[in-house]
XYZ file of N, CA and C in Angstrom:
180
model
N 184.467 96.069 6.852
C 183.701 95.212 5.946
C 182.341 95.842 5.633
N 181.719 96.490 6.603
C 180.411 97.112 6.349
C 180.515 98.189 5.271
N 181.614 98.922 5.295
C 181.813 99.962 4.286
C 181.920 99.384 2.890
N 182.590 98.257 2.768
C 182.726 97.605 1.463
C 181.368 97.124 0.973
N 180.565 96.551 1.872
C 179.220 96.100 1.490
C 178.349 97.282 1.085
N 178.482 98.387 1.814
C 177.694 99.578 1.492
C 178.053 100.090 0.094
N 179.348 100.166 -0.187
C 179.792 100.646 -1.502
C 179.339 99.691 -2.605
N 179.439 98.393 -2.367
C 179.010 97.411 -3.368
C 177.513 97.520 -3.622
N 176.722 97.662 -2.553
C 175.271 97.822 -2.716
C 174.949 99.106 -3.470
N 175.682 100.157 -3.156
C 175.455 101.432 -3.828
C 175.771 101.319 -5.327
N 176.857 100.651 -5.665
C 177.211 100.473 -7.077
C 176.201 99.600 -7.806
N 175.690 98.570 -7.138
C 174.642 97.740 -7.759
C 173.384 98.562 -8.011
N 173.021 99.409 -7.054
C 171.837 100.256 -7.217
C 172.042 101.240 -8.369
N 173.243 101.794 -8.486
C 173.522 102.701 -9.603
C 173.424 101.978 -10.940
N 173.916 100.754 -11.000
C 173.818 99.973 -12.237
C 172.363 99.701 -12.599
N 171.553 99.388 -11.590
C 170.129 99.134 -11.839
C 169.446 100.409 -12.322
N 169.767 101.547 -11.698
C 169.187 102.816 -12.127
C 169.597 103.153 -13.556
N 170.852 102.906 -13.881
C 171.339 103.179 -15.234
C 170.607 102.311 -16.251
N 170.377 101.055 -15.904
C 169.670 100.149 -16.808
C 168.242 100.625 -17.053
N 167.572 101.042 -15.992
C 166.202 101.549 -16.132
C 166.203 102.822 -16.971
N 167.177 103.686 -16.740
C 167.271 104.930 -17.508
C 167.474 104.640 -18.995
N 168.316 103.674 -19.310
C 168.551 103.304 -20.708
C 167.286 102.725 -21.340
N 166.546 101.923 -20.584
C 165.295 101.367 -21.103
C 164.306 102.474 -21.435
N 164.187 103.473 -20.556
C 163.258 104.569 -20.806
C 163.716 105.429 -21.975
N 165.022 105.569 -22.162
C 165.513 106.305 -23.330
C 165.114 105.591 -24.615
N 165.177 104.270 -24.611
C 164.790 103.499 -25.792
C 163.292 103.647 -26.060
N 162.483 103.574 -25.001
C 161.031 103.745 -25.155
C 160.728 105.133 -25.713
N 161.402 106.155 -25.197
C 161.187 107.518 -25.685
C 161.577 107.646 -27.152
N 162.655 106.983 -27.552
C 163.094 107.038 -28.943
C 162.057 106.379 -29.861
N 161.499 105.258 -29.428
C 160.490 104.567 -30.238
C 159.237 105.425 -30.368
N 158.777 106.006 -29.264
C 157.583 106.855 -29.306
C 157.839 108.082 -30.173
N 159.033 108.648 -30.073
C 159.389 109.798 -30.899
C 159.337 109.443 -32.379
N 159.836 108.280 -32.735
C 159.816 107.842 -34.135
C 158.377 107.643 -34.611
N 157.518 107.084 -33.768
C 156.111 106.886 -34.133
C 155.437 108.228 -34.391
N 155.668 109.200 -33.492
C 155.062 110.515 -33.685
C 155.631 111.231 -34.908
N 156.895 111.002 -35.233
C 157.472 111.582 -36.447
C 156.735 111.068 -37.675
N 156.515 109.764 -37.748
C 155.817 109.202 -38.905
C 154.367 109.660 -38.955
N 153.721 109.785 -37.794
C 152.351 110.302 -37.780
C 152.320 111.736 -38.308
N 153.282 112.554 -37.912
C 153.360 113.939 -38.373
C 153.571 114.000 -39.882
N 154.474 113.176 -40.389
C 154.741 113.161 -41.829
C 153.487 112.766 -42.604
N 152.792 111.739 -42.133
C 151.579 111.279 -42.818
C 150.501 112.351 -42.797
N 150.306 113.005 -41.647
C 149.290 114.056 -41.553
C 149.648 115.230 -42.468
N 150.919 115.603 -42.521
C 151.329 116.697 -43.409
C 151.099 116.342 -44.873
N 151.452 115.121 -45.252
C 151.236 114.707 -46.639
C 149.750 114.659 -46.982
N 148.940 114.117 -46.081
C 147.500 114.071 -46.338
C 146.905 115.471 -46.404
N 147.376 116.368 -45.557
C 146.898 117.750 -45.600
C 147.268 118.437 -46.900
N 148.477 118.206 -47.372
C 148.912 118.798 -48.633
C 148.099 118.251 -49.799
N 147.905 116.952 -49.818
C 147.092 116.343 -50.878
C 145.657 116.849 -50.787
N 145.121 116.941 -49.586
C 143.757 117.439 -49.414
C 143.605 118.887 -49.813
N 144.675 119.642 -49.722
C 144.629 121.052 -50.098
C 144.670 121.234 -51.611
N 145.479 120.439 -52.300
C 145.660 120.623 -53.735
C 144.769 119.729 -54.589
N 144.213 118.677 -54.045
C 143.432 117.748 -54.847
C 142.097 118.321 -55.333
N 141.286 118.981 -54.502
C 139.999 119.484 -55.019
C 140.129 120.476 -56.173
N 141.033 121.470 -56.117
C 141.152 122.343 -57.296
C 141.658 121.603 -58.530
N 142.533 120.643 -58.341
C 143.054 119.877 -59.472
C 141.939 119.063 -60.115
N 141.077 118.464 -59.282
C 139.960 117.690 -59.825
C 138.949 118.588 -60.531
N 138.829 119.830 -60.073
C 137.891 120.761 -60.701
C 138.488 121.404 -61.951
N 139.745 121.153 -62.249
C 140.375 121.680 -63.451
C 140.925 123.083 -63.294
N 141.120 123.553 -62.077
C 141.619 124.909 -61.858
C 143.142 124.984 -61.920
N 143.810 123.886 -61.752
C 145.281 123.912 -61.767
C 145.763 123.290 -63.063
């Protein structure tokens, strides 16, 4: 009987670890998406900042 309890406890612990791992994967995915949008915005602003002054001065 002790062996069965040990195996059951071990399986419960594995399930809990898996749940925590899945939660952290979701958090990482959300943070990754936030940084992707920040990167896109910075790239677009940099491109606009690079081409806007000559365009306003009439060089392009």
